[in-house]
């Protein structure tokens, strides 16, 4: 029950944060920021750098005890190349439901239908073309049910 409530709160947070003047951002943080500004902003939000999972030359992985997801930031120099949010949930049903909620929320927010190159029961991809990039919602229910939301600037 706690996980379901958390998922709903997370979904509402994603939708609320994405209702900015410019739809393509990561939870209210512009993807036009420099890498150092983005890292500082994530630290201010309570995330810590997971140095064991980070590659100091290309990626930074953030984790938080308050959040049930990890954030991977890939960069080239001081420019953000991609931001990926990854949830590992307890069951295939919970990831399927969350994938559908995220997909529907982005469809409504962006006012566009997604391109869905893969739509199986346990593997789904929905790609949204936002104004300044691509947002992908990816479901991979294999041994460990995971849901990934990827933000790729153009």
mmCIF file of N, CA, C and O in Angstrom, residues 24 28 63 66 70-71 83 88 97 110 117 121 123 126 152:
data_model
loop_
_atom_site.group_PDB
_atom_site.id
_atom_site.type_symbol
_atom_site.label_atom_id
_atom_site.label_comp_id
_atom_site.label_asym_id
_atom_site.label_seq_id
_atom_site.Cartn_x
_atom_site.Cartn_y
_atom_site.Cartn_z
ATOM 1 N N UNK A 24 10.182 20.776 -21.888
ATOM 2 C CA UNK A 24 11.295 19.842 -21.819
ATOM 3 C C UNK A 24 12.286 20.254 -20.744
ATOM 4 O O UNK A 24 13.135 21.115 -20.931
ATOM 5 N N UNK A 28 11.632 20.250 -13.418
ATOM 6 C CA UNK A 28 11.777 21.678 -13.199
ATOM 7 C C UNK A 28 13.183 22.205 -13.409
ATOM 8 O O UNK A 28 13.404 23.407 -13.346
ATOM 9 N N UNK A 63 21.557 9.243 -5.891
ATOM 10 C CA UNK A 63 20.655 8.408 -5.104
ATOM 11 C C UNK A 63 20.190 9.223 -3.906
ATOM 12 O O UNK A 63 20.864 10.161 -3.484
ATOM 13 N N UNK A 66 15.194 9.339 0.392
ATOM 14 C CA UNK A 66 13.782 9.726 0.346
ATOM 15 C C UNK A 66 13.095 9.296 -0.952
ATOM 16 O O UNK A 66 11.882 9.230 -1.010
ATOM 17 N N UNK A 70 16.769 6.149 -8.914
ATOM 18 C CA UNK A 70 18.125 6.667 -9.079
ATOM 19 C C UNK A 70 18.132 7.517 -10.347
ATOM 20 O O UNK A 70 17.383 7.255 -11.276
ATOM 21 N N UNK A 71 18.992 8.497 -10.377
ATOM 22 C CA UNK A 71 19.091 9.379 -11.528
ATOM 23 C C UNK A 71 20.513 9.290 -12.081
ATOM 24 O O UNK A 71 21.473 9.483 -11.344
ATOM 25 N N UNK A 83 19.524 12.527 -19.258
ATOM 26 C CA UNK A 83 19.160 12.310 -17.858
ATOM 27 C C UNK A 83 18.237 11.105 -17.847
ATOM 28 O O UNK A 83 17.289 11.033 -18.627
ATOM 29 N N UNK A 88 13.087 0.721 -9.626
ATOM 30 C CA UNK A 88 13.058 -0.732 -9.496
ATOM 31 C C UNK A 88 11.934 -1.031 -8.526
ATOM 32 O O UNK A 88 12.004 -0.672 -7.358
ATOM 33 N N UNK A 97 1.556 -0.617 -14.474
ATOM 34 C CA UNK A 97 0.618 0.453 -14.102
ATOM 35 C C UNK A 97 1.321 1.814 -14.115
ATOM 36 O O UNK A 97 0.807 2.787 -14.647
ATOM 37 N N UNK A 110 2.149 17.025 -23.008
ATOM 38 C CA UNK A 110 2.764 17.480 -24.255
ATOM 39 C C UNK A 110 1.755 17.645 -25.385
ATOM 40 O O UNK A 110 2.071 18.241 -26.409
ATOM 41 N N UNK A 117 7.604 2.050 -30.480
ATOM 42 C CA UNK A 117 8.205 1.011 -31.316
ATOM 43 C C UNK A 117 8.105 -0.395 -30.729
ATOM 44 O O UNK A 117 8.269 -1.372 -31.446
ATOM 45 N N UNK A 121 3.638 -7.099 -23.469
ATOM 46 C CA UNK A 121 3.172 -7.048 -22.083
ATOM 47 C C UNK A 121 4.251 -6.595 -21.116
ATOM 48 O O UNK A 121 4.015 -5.763 -20.251
ATOM 49 N N UNK A 123 7.537 -5.586 -22.050
ATOM 50 C CA UNK A 123 8.542 -4.688 -22.631
ATOM 51 C C UNK A 123 7.808 -3.654 -23.476
ATOM 52 O O UNK A 123 7.189 -3.997 -24.475
ATOM 53 N N UNK A 126 7.697 4.077 -25.061
ATOM 54 C CA UNK A 126 6.914 5.191 -25.602
ATOM 55 C C UNK A 126 7.856 6.384 -25.713
ATOM 56 O O UNK A 126 8.428 6.823 -24.718
ATOM 57 N N UNK A 152 16.401 13.086 -23.436
ATOM 58 C CA UNK A 152 17.517 13.300 -24.351
ATOM 59 C C UNK A 152 17.357 14.653 -25.042
ATOM 60 O O UNK A 152 16.463 14.804 -25.874
#
